[in-house]
Coordinates of C-alpha atoms in Angstrom, one line a residue:
M261 CA -169.1 9.3 31.2
E262 CA -170.0 5.6 31.0
P263 CA -167.8 2.6 30.0
A264 CA -169.3 0.3 27.6
N265 CA -171.8 -1.8 28.9
D266 CA -171.1 -5.0 27.2
L267 CA -168.1 -6.0 29.0
K268 CA -168.9 -9.1 31.2
S269 CA -167.3 -10.0 34.6
P270 CA -163.8 -8.8 35.3
L271 CA -161.9 -11.9 35.5
L272 CA -158.9 -10.5 37.5
V273 CA -156.5 -13.3 38.8
S274 CA -156.0 -12.9 42.6
S275 CA -153.0 -12.8 44.3
S276 CA -153.1 -16.8 44.9
Q277 CA -152.9 -17.4 41.7
V278 CA -149.9 -15.6 40.4
P279 CA -146.7 -17.8 39.7
S280 CA -144.0 -17.5 41.9
D281 CA -140.7 -16.6 41.1
S282 CA -138.3 -14.8 43.3
N283 CA -135.7 -13.9 40.8
H284 CA -138.4 -12.3 38.4
Q285 CA -137.3 -14.9 35.4
P286 CA -139.5 -15.9 32.5
V287 CA -142.2 -18.5 33.7
E288 CA -144.4 -20.6 32.1
C289 CA -147.7 -18.9 33.1
S290 CA -149.7 -19.9 30.0
I291 CA -153.4 -19.6 31.3
S292 CA -156.4 -20.0 29.4
I293 CA -159.7 -18.0 30.3
N294 CA -162.8 -20.0 30.2
S295 CA -165.3 -17.3 29.6
N296 CA -167.2 -15.2 26.8
F297 CA -165.1 -12.2 27.4
D298 CA -166.5 -9.7 24.9
F299 CA -164.9 -6.7 23.8
D300 CA -166.7 -3.6 22.6
E301 CA -165.9 -2.5 19.0
N302 CA -164.1 0.7 20.6
P303 CA -161.5 -1.3 22.7
Y304 CA -160.9 2.6 24.2
A305 CA -164.5 3.5 25.0
F306 CA -163.7 2.9 28.7
I307 CA -161.8 6.2 28.8
G308 CA -164.1 8.1 26.9
S309 CA -163.2 7.7 23.3
N310 CA -165.7 7.7 20.6
G311 CA -163.4 7.0 18.0
F312 CA -161.5 9.7 16.1
E313 CA -161.2 11.1 12.3
V314 CA -157.8 11.7 10.6
P315 CA -157.6 15.5 9.3
G316 CA -157.4 15.8 5.8
S317 CA -153.9 16.6 4.2
T318 CA -153.1 18.5 1.0
T319 CA -150.8 16.2 -1.6
L320 CA -148.2 18.7 -1.9
D321 CA -144.6 18.2 -0.4
P322 CA -143.6 21.8 0.9
F323 CA -140.0 20.6 1.2
R324 CA -139.5 18.9 -2.2
N325 CA -136.9 20.1 -4.4
H326 CA -138.4 19.1 -7.9
T327 CA -134.7 19.2 -9.6
P328 CA -132.4 17.3 -7.4
K329 CA -130.7 15.6 -10.2
I330 CA -129.7 17.0 -13.3
Q331 CA -132.2 16.4 -16.0
G332 CA -132.4 16.9 -19.5
V333 CA -129.6 17.2 -22.3
Y334 CA -129.7 20.9 -22.2
E335 CA -129.1 21.2 -18.3
L336 CA -126.3 18.6 -18.7
I337 CA -124.8 20.7 -21.5
K338 CA -125.0 23.7 -19.2
V339 CA -123.7 22.1 -16.4
I340 CA -120.4 20.7 -18.4
V341 CA -119.8 24.4 -20.3
C342 CA -120.1 25.8 -16.4
V343 CA -117.6 24.1 -15.0
P344 CA -114.9 26.7 -15.8
I345 CA -116.9 29.4 -14.7
A346 CA -117.8 27.5 -11.7
L347 CA -113.9 27.3 -10.5
I348 CA -113.7 31.0 -11.1
R349 CA -117.0 31.4 -9.0
L350 CA -115.6 29.5 -6.1
L351 CA -112.8 31.3 -6.0
L352 CA -114.7 34.5 -5.7
F353 CA -116.9 33.0 -3.1
G354 CA -114.1 31.7 -0.8
L355 CA -112.4 35.1 -1.3
C356 CA -115.4 37.3 -0.6
L357 CA -116.0 34.5 2.8
A358 CA -112.5 35.3 3.9
I359 CA -112.5 38.8 3.6
G360 CA -116.3 39.1 5.0
Y361 CA -115.1 37.0 8.1
V362 CA -112.1 39.0 8.9
A363 CA -114.0 42.2 8.8
T364 CA -116.5 40.8 11.1
K365 CA -113.9 39.7 13.8
T366 CA -112.4 42.8 13.4
A367 CA -116.0 44.7 14.1
L368 CA -116.7 41.8 16.8
Y369 CA -113.1 42.4 18.7
G370 CA -113.5 43.5 22.2
W371 CA -117.1 44.1 21.8
K372 CA -118.6 42.4 25.0
D373 CA -121.8 44.8 25.7
K374 CA -124.0 42.4 23.4
Q375 CA -127.3 43.6 25.1
N376 CA -127.0 47.1 23.7
P377 CA -127.0 47.9 20.0
M378 CA -123.7 48.0 18.4
P379 CA -121.8 50.8 18.2
K380 CA -121.9 52.9 15.1
W381 CA -118.0 52.3 14.2
R382 CA -118.2 48.4 14.4
C383 CA -121.3 49.1 12.4
R384 CA -119.4 50.8 9.7
V385 CA -116.7 48.2 9.7
M386 CA -119.7 45.5 9.0
W387 CA -120.2 47.3 5.8
I388 CA -117.4 45.5 4.4
T389 CA -118.9 41.9 5.3
R390 CA -122.1 43.4 3.7
L391 CA -120.4 44.0 0.5
C392 CA -118.9 40.6 0.5
C393 CA -122.2 39.1 0.7
R394 CA -123.1 40.9 -2.4
G395 CA -120.2 39.2 -3.9
I396 CA -121.2 35.8 -2.5
L397 CA -124.7 36.5 -4.3
F398 CA -122.9 37.1 -7.5
S399 CA -121.0 34.2 -7.2
F400 CA -123.8 32.2 -7.0
G401 CA -125.4 33.6 -10.2
Y402 CA -127.3 35.9 -8.7
H403 CA -125.9 39.1 -11.1
W404 CA -129.0 41.3 -10.9
I405 CA -132.1 40.8 -8.4
N406 CA -135.5 42.4 -9.3
R407 CA -136.8 44.4 -6.4
K408 CA -140.7 45.5 -6.0
G409 CA -141.6 47.9 -3.2
K410 CA -139.1 49.6 -0.6
P411 CA -138.8 48.6 3.0
A412 CA -140.7 50.8 4.9
P413 CA -139.2 53.0 7.6
R414 CA -138.3 51.7 11.0
E415 CA -140.5 53.5 13.1
I416 CA -143.5 52.5 11.1
A417 CA -142.5 48.6 10.8
P418 CA -139.8 47.7 13.1
I419 CA -140.2 43.9 12.1
L420 CA -140.0 42.3 8.8
V421 CA -141.5 38.7 7.9
S422 CA -140.4 36.9 5.0
N423 CA -141.0 33.4 3.3
H424 CA -137.9 31.3 3.4
V425 CA -136.9 29.2 0.2
S426 CA -133.1 29.2 0.0
Y427 CA -129.8 30.1 2.4
I428 CA -129.6 32.8 -0.4
D429 CA -132.5 34.6 1.4
P430 CA -130.5 35.7 4.7
I431 CA -127.1 36.7 2.5
F432 CA -129.6 39.0 0.5
F433 CA -131.3 40.5 3.6
F434 CA -127.7 40.5 5.4
F435 CA -126.7 43.0 2.5
E436 CA -129.5 44.9 1.9
L437 CA -130.9 45.6 5.5
F438 CA -128.4 44.2 8.1
P439 CA -131.2 43.5 10.3
T440 CA -130.9 41.6 13.6
I441 CA -132.6 37.9 13.1
V442 CA -133.9 35.2 15.0
A443 CA -131.7 31.9 14.8
S444 CA -131.4 28.6 16.4
E445 CA -128.9 28.0 18.9
S446 CA -127.4 25.5 16.8
H447 CA -125.9 28.1 14.3
D448 CA -123.7 29.8 16.7
S449 CA -121.3 26.8 16.3
M450 CA -121.2 26.9 12.4
P451 CA -118.0 27.9 10.8
F452 CA -118.1 31.7 9.6
V453 CA -121.7 31.5 9.7
G454 CA -121.9 31.5 13.5
T455 CA -119.4 34.6 13.6
I456 CA -121.2 36.6 11.2
I457 CA -124.7 36.1 12.7
R458 CA -123.4 37.1 16.1
A459 CA -122.9 40.4 14.4
M460 CA -126.1 40.9 13.7
Q461 CA -127.1 40.9 17.4
V462 CA -128.8 37.6 16.8
I463 CA -131.6 36.4 19.3
Y464 CA -131.1 32.8 19.8
V465 CA -133.9 30.3 20.3
N466 CA -134.2 26.8 21.2
R467 CA -137.6 26.1 19.8
F468 CA -138.0 22.8 22.0
S469 CA -137.5 24.7 24.9
H470 CA -140.4 26.9 26.3
Q471 CA -138.0 29.0 28.6
S472 CA -135.9 29.8 25.4
R473 CA -138.9 30.6 23.3
K474 CA -140.2 33.0 25.9
H475 CA -136.8 34.9 26.2
A476 CA -136.7 35.1 22.8
V477 CA -140.2 37.0 22.6
N478 CA -139.1 39.4 25.4
E479 CA -135.9 40.0 23.3
I480 CA -138.0 40.7 20.1
K481 CA -140.2 43.3 22.2
R482 CA -137.2 44.9 23.5
K483 CA -135.3 45.6 20.4
A484 CA -138.3 46.1 18.3
S485 CA -139.5 48.9 21.0
S486 CA -136.0 50.7 20.6
D487 CA -134.9 52.7 17.4
R488 CA -131.3 52.3 18.5
F489 CA -131.4 48.2 17.4
P490 CA -131.8 47.6 13.5
R491 CA -135.2 46.5 12.3
L492 CA -136.0 42.8 13.3
L493 CA -136.3 40.1 10.5
L494 CA -137.8 37.0 11.0
F495 CA -139.0 33.8 8.9
P496 CA -142.1 32.8 10.4
E497 CA -142.2 29.3 8.7
G498 CA -139.2 28.2 10.8
T499 CA -137.7 26.3 8.0
T500 CA -137.1 26.3 4.2
T501 CA -139.7 25.2 1.6
N502 CA -139.8 25.2 -2.1
G503 CA -141.7 28.4 -2.5
R504 CA -144.7 26.5 -3.9
L505 CA -147.0 27.2 -0.8
L506 CA -146.6 28.8 2.5
I507 CA -146.6 26.5 5.4
S508 CA -148.1 27.4 9.0
F509 CA -146.4 30.6 10.8
Q510 CA -144.6 30.4 14.4
H511 CA -146.2 33.4 16.5
G512 CA -143.1 34.9 17.8
A513 CA -143.0 37.8 15.8
F514 CA -146.6 38.6 16.0
I515 CA -146.7 38.4 19.8
P516 CA -145.4 41.7 20.7
G517 CA -147.9 43.5 18.4
Y518 CA -145.8 45.8 16.5
P519 CA -146.7 46.6 13.0
I520 CA -144.9 44.0 10.3
Q521 CA -143.9 44.5 6.9
P522 CA -144.2 41.3 4.7
V523 CA -141.4 40.7 2.3
V524 CA -141.8 37.7 -0.3
V525 CA -139.0 35.9 -2.0
R526 CA -139.2 34.3 -5.4
Y527 CA -136.8 32.2 -7.3
P528 CA -138.3 31.9 -11.0
H529 CA -136.6 28.8 -12.8
V530 CA -137.2 26.5 -15.8
H531 CA -134.7 23.8 -15.2
F532 CA -133.2 24.6 -11.8
D533 CA -135.3 24.6 -8.6
Q534 CA -132.7 26.8 -6.3
S535 CA -134.8 26.0 -3.2
W536 CA -133.4 24.2 -0.3
G537 CA -135.8 21.2 0.2
H538 CA -134.6 17.8 0.7
I539 CA -131.6 18.2 -1.0
S540 CA -127.8 18.6 0.3
L541 CA -126.1 22.1 0.6
A542 CA -123.0 20.6 -1.6
T543 CA -125.4 19.7 -4.4
L544 CA -127.5 22.9 -4.1
M545 CA -124.2 25.0 -4.2
F546 CA -123.0 23.2 -7.4
R547 CA -125.8 23.6 -9.3
M548 CA -126.1 27.2 -8.6
F549 CA -122.5 27.6 -9.3
T550 CA -123.2 26.0 -12.9
Q551 CA -125.8 28.1 -14.0
F552 CA -125.6 31.0 -16.5
H553 CA -127.6 33.2 -14.3
N554 CA -130.2 32.4 -11.4
F555 CA -133.2 34.8 -10.9
M556 CA -134.3 36.3 -7.6
E557 CA -137.3 38.5 -7.2
V558 CA -137.8 40.1 -3.8
E559 CA -141.0 42.0 -3.2
Y560 CA -142.0 44.4 -0.3
L561 CA -145.5 44.2 0.5
P562 CA -147.5 47.0 2.4
V563 CA -147.3 46.9 6.3
V564 CA -149.7 45.0 8.4
S565 CA -150.7 46.2 11.5
P566 CA -152.7 44.1 14.3
S567 CA -156.3 45.2 14.6
E568 CA -157.3 47.3 17.6
D569 CA -160.0 44.7 18.8
H570 CA -157.5 41.8 18.3
K571 CA -154.3 43.5 19.3
E572 CA -153.9 40.6 21.8
S573 CA -154.1 37.7 19.3
A574 CA -151.2 36.8 17.8
I575 CA -152.7 33.9 15.9
R576 CA -155.2 35.9 14.1
F577 CA -152.2 38.7 13.5
A578 CA -150.2 35.7 11.9
E579 CA -153.2 34.7 9.9
K580 CA -153.6 37.9 8.3
T581 CA -150.2 38.4 7.4
G582 CA -149.9 34.8 5.9
R583 CA -153.1 35.8 4.0
A584 CA -151.1 38.6 2.5
M585 CA -148.0 36.8 1.7
A586 CA -150.1 33.9 0.0
R587 CA -151.9 36.1 -2.2
A588 CA -148.7 38.0 -3.2
L589 CA -147.3 34.6 -4.1
N590 CA -150.3 33.2 -5.4
V591 CA -150.0 30.1 -3.2
V592 CA -152.0 28.4 -0.4
Q593 CA -150.7 28.3 3.3
T594 CA -150.9 24.8 4.5
S595 CA -150.6 23.5 8.0
H596 CA -147.4 21.9 7.6
S597 CA -144.9 22.9 10.2
F598 CA -140.8 22.6 11.1
V599 CA -141.8 19.5 12.8
D600 CA -142.9 18.0 9.6
Y601 CA -139.5 18.7 8.1
M602 CA -138.0 16.9 10.9
I603 CA -140.3 14.1 10.6
L604 CA -139.3 14.0 6.7
S605 CA -135.7 13.9 7.6
K606 CA -135.8 11.2 10.0
A607 CA -137.6 9.0 7.7
A608 CA -135.3 9.9 5.0
D609 CA -132.2 9.0 7.2
S610 CA -134.3 5.6 8.1
G611 CA -134.2 4.6 4.4
Q612 CA -137.4 5.1 3.6
E613 CA -138.0 5.2 -0.2
N614 CA -140.9 7.7 0.2
P615 CA -140.3 9.8 3.2
S616 CA -143.2 12.6 2.3
H617 CA -145.6 10.0 2.9
F618 CA -144.7 10.8 6.5
V619 CA -145.4 14.5 6.3
V620 CA -148.5 15.1 8.4
E621 CA -149.3 18.8 8.7
M622 CA -148.5 18.6 12.4
A623 CA -149.5 22.4 13.0
K624 CA -152.9 21.1 12.4
I625 CA -152.4 18.0 14.7
Q626 CA -150.7 19.9 17.6
Q627 CA -153.4 22.4 17.6
L628 CA -156.2 19.5 18.1
F629 CA -154.1 17.5 20.5
H630 CA -151.5 19.6 22.2
L631 CA -148.9 17.1 21.0
S632 CA -145.4 18.2 21.4
S633 CA -142.7 18.0 19.1
S634 CA -140.6 15.6 20.7
D635 CA -144.2 13.4 21.7
A636 CA -144.5 13.4 17.6
L637 CA -140.9 12.3 16.7
D638 CA -141.2 9.6 19.4
F639 CA -144.1 8.2 17.9
L640 CA -142.4 8.3 14.4
D641 CA -139.3 6.1 15.9
K642 CA -142.2 3.5 17.2
F643 CA -143.8 3.5 13.8
L644 CA -140.5 3.3 11.8
A645 CA -139.4 0.3 14.0
M646 CA -142.9 -1.5 12.1
N647 CA -140.9 -1.4 9.2
P648 CA -143.3 0.6 6.8
D649 CA -143.6 -0.6 3.2
S650 CA -142.7 1.7 -0.1
S651 CA -146.2 3.4 0.7
G652 CA -145.5 4.2 4.2
N653 CA -148.0 1.4 5.3
V654 CA -147.6 -0.7 8.3
R655 CA -149.1 -4.1 8.4
F656 CA -150.9 -6.0 11.3
Q657 CA -148.1 -8.4 12.2
D658 CA -145.5 -5.6 12.1
F659 CA -147.7 -3.5 14.7
L660 CA -148.3 -6.5 16.8
R661 CA -144.2 -7.2 16.8
V662 CA -143.4 -3.4 18.2
L663 CA -146.1 -3.1 20.6
R664 CA -145.3 -7.0 21.7
L665 CA -148.6 -8.2 21.5
K666 CA -150.0 -11.3 20.4
P667 CA -152.8 -12.0 17.7
C668 CA -156.3 -12.2 19.3
T669 CA -159.7 -10.1 19.5
L670 CA -158.2 -7.3 21.5
S671 CA -155.2 -6.5 19.4
Q672 CA -157.2 -6.8 16.4
K673 CA -159.7 -4.3 17.4
M674 CA -156.8 -2.1 18.7
F675 CA -155.4 -2.2 15.3
E676 CA -159.1 -1.9 13.2
F677 CA -159.2 1.2 15.8
I678 CA -156.3 2.9 14.1
D679 CA -156.8 1.6 10.7
V680 CA -159.5 4.4 10.0
G681 CA -159.4 3.9 6.3
K682 CA -160.3 0.3 7.0
N683 CA -157.6 -1.0 4.1
G684 CA -156.0 -3.9 6.5
N685 CA -152.8 -1.3 6.9
I686 CA -151.9 1.8 9.1
T687 CA -150.3 5.3 8.1
F688 CA -148.1 7.3 10.0
K689 CA -150.9 9.8 10.4
E690 CA -153.0 7.2 11.5
F691 CA -150.8 6.1 14.4
L692 CA -149.9 9.5 15.3
V693 CA -153.5 10.7 15.6
G694 CA -154.8 7.8 17.2
S695 CA -152.2 7.8 19.6
A696 CA -152.5 11.2 20.4
H697 CA -156.3 10.6 20.7
V698 CA -155.9 8.1 23.3
L699 CA -153.3 10.2 25.1
N700 CA -155.7 13.3 25.1
Q701 CA -158.8 11.5 26.5
P702 CA -159.4 12.9 29.8
L703 CA -159.7 9.7 31.6
F704 CA -156.3 8.4 30.2
R705 CA -154.0 9.3 33.5
Q706 CA -156.7 8.2 35.8
A707 CA -156.6 5.0 33.9
C708 CA -153.2 4.3 34.1
E709 CA -153.3 4.9 38.1
V710 CA -156.0 2.4 38.4
A711 CA -154.5 -0.3 36.0
F712 CA -151.3 0.0 38.0
S713 CA -152.9 -0.1 41.2
E714 CA -155.0 -3.2 40.1
S715 CA -152.2 -4.8 38.8
D716 CA -149.9 -4.5 41.9
L717 CA -151.4 -7.8 43.5
D718 CA -149.3 -7.5 46.7
E719 CA -149.6 -4.0 46.9
D720 CA -145.6 -3.3 47.1
D721 CA -145.6 -0.4 44.8
H722 CA -144.1 -2.6 42.2
I723 CA -145.5 -5.1 39.6
S724 CA -143.5 -8.0 39.0
M725 CA -143.9 -10.1 35.9
Q726 CA -146.1 -12.7 37.4
E727 CA -148.2 -10.0 38.4
L728 CA -148.2 -8.6 34.9
G729 CA -148.9 -11.5 33.4
A730 CA -151.8 -12.2 35.9
S731 CA -153.0 -9.0 35.2
L732 CA -153.4 -9.1 31.3
M733 CA -155.0 -12.5 31.3
P734 CA -158.3 -11.4 30.9
A735 CA -157.6 -9.2 28.0
M736 CA -155.4 -11.2 26.2
E737 CA -157.0 -14.8 26.5
T738 CA -153.9 -16.8 26.8
L739 CA -150.2 -15.8 27.2
S740 CA -147.1 -17.9 27.2
S741 CA -144.0 -16.8 29.3
D742 CA -142.2 -15.4 26.2
E743 CA -145.1 -13.1 25.5
V744 CA -145.1 -11.8 29.3
Y745 CA -141.4 -11.5 29.0
G746 CA -141.5 -9.3 26.1
L747 CA -144.3 -7.0 27.4
F748 CA -142.5 -6.8 30.8
G749 CA -139.4 -5.5 29.1
L750 CA -141.4 -2.9 27.5
F751 CA -142.9 -1.7 30.8
D752 CA -139.6 -2.2 32.6
G753 CA -138.0 1.1 31.4
D754 CA -134.9 1.0 33.8
G755 CA -134.6 -2.8 33.4
D756 CA -134.4 -3.5 37.3
G757 CA -136.6 -6.5 37.0
R758 CA -139.8 -4.6 38.5
I759 CA -142.0 -2.0 37.2
S760 CA -142.5 0.9 39.2
K761 CA -145.7 3.3 38.8
G762 CA -143.3 5.6 37.2
D763 CA -142.3 2.7 34.6
F764 CA -145.7 1.9 34.1
V765 CA -147.2 5.2 33.5
N766 CA -144.1 6.4 31.3
C767 CA -144.5 3.4 29.3
L768 CA -148.3 3.9 28.6
R769 CA -147.6 7.5 27.7
M770 CA -144.9 6.2 25.1
N771 CA -147.7 3.7 24.0
P772 CA -150.7 5.2 24.9
L773 CA -152.8 2.1 22.9
L774 CA -151.4 -0.4 25.2
I775 CA -154.0 1.0 27.9
A776 CA -156.5 -1.2 26.3
L777 CA -154.8 -4.0 27.8
F778 CA -156.0 -3.0 31.3
S779 CA -159.6 -2.4 30.3
S780 CA -160.8 -5.5 32.5
H781 CA -159.9 -3.4 35.8
F782 CA -162.8 -0.9 35.1
L783 CA -165.2 -3.6 35.9
H784 CA -166.4 -5.2 39.4
K785 CA -165.7 -8.2 40.1
D786 CA -168.9 -10.7 40.0
S787 CA -170.9 -7.9 39.0
E788 CA -174.0 -7.3 36.3
P789 CA -173.0 -5.8 33.4
D790 CA -174.9 -2.4 34.2
A791 CA -172.9 -2.1 37.6
S792 CA -169.5 -1.6 35.9
A793 CA -169.7 1.8 36.1
G794 CA -168.6 1.9 39.9
L795 CA -164.9 1.9 39.2
L796 CA -164.5 4.4 36.5
E797 CA -167.0 7.0 38.6
E798 CA -164.7 6.7 41.6
M799 CA -161.7 7.8 39.0
V800 CA -163.4 10.7 37.8

């Protein structure tokens, strides 16, 4: 792949031109480049980029609770009337929780062999906890629950999957089926809840650890294959939604290849949305306590089996199951994921007025760019530091401030490259997809290494502040000492006053857009424009 041919002579500064300061303090290194140094419209063409497109998104927010506050005279009067009832319900809730907790502790007492199924006498004790769960549901206003269909026998479908709308879902299934569940490791430390889910012979998983996810899949296989264990229940969406659509499925339930029975849960309502969207648990519980009755419907769907010719494909199996559940719910399935919920929560915690603007349908982006969840959250932190406005847009000046850039031709081209909508602002999705696009270019890593080598003028395996300033001059036209100092601080990750190769590459991985600052190093000195492919060919 050839770099842009309209770049002129490289204008690299020789080591004799580097200002000397052994203490690495900010020095005056403003240098004017007397040359016509033209950058291509695409400042990332030299690493193989042909530009990018931002995947389209649904305008729906799957995590939004539509009645976060008491609205309307009728609802206000109902809440006031139900306050005395709520106190009685709260007492019932506390009593059931206490009795269930004691029963669970009794069932778990002295049980150390957690690799084998819970002995039958302990399971019988857990019936007390299961009945207490029904009492908890009653206290929350679920006096009756409409069921449609029946659970398939365990030998036919050892795994059930369900959409996840509220914390009520697992309480119902605990009472109804007493299944083994897959839960986040963080749930183990939760008061009361941690003890109860341990009795369900829970499979813990850290969704950010590949080894933990692999172990969880192996445990799902092991327990699904033995009739001695309870059936397994998984919520493949990985988080709660408002029930108005399905989000993308994680594949842990589908990898083993066992037949699966889908279950759909609905919460019909008019005045009070019972979903655990972006709303506090205390608020949701209070609203439930102050309703005359809360409606819940559970429908067991026909068993879905993997196709023989695609039995190895967990993705196809998950898609087929998702389609069956979406049809039953009469909703669409989107590419949102658990990471979107984390993004939404972080944006809300940072004080963003409309955090839903930051939801990007991460499943699609991760599929296209192989971007990790932690990288996506790091890019969000960077974007939030740019002070987005109430519409979630960032202006050019704030983009420059966070990336420590100065207004110039190159920085303008970098911003325009990200501004796919060409409206003078960038959204988080544009910033995320643009950064991931650059990071995902096949020549990005090699470009980082060559840029470091070319910037290390004295070849001591470190870049000083003076070397960095000299290296950036061809691209940035002029740089003041403060501007060099700011960029140096960004690259000097460990703060030791010099930039190692690890510091350099890590900074560019976290800020991939900055690789454009080193595009001049991919041209030969004093060469004709058409001869500029040499260094890039050496990289490849």
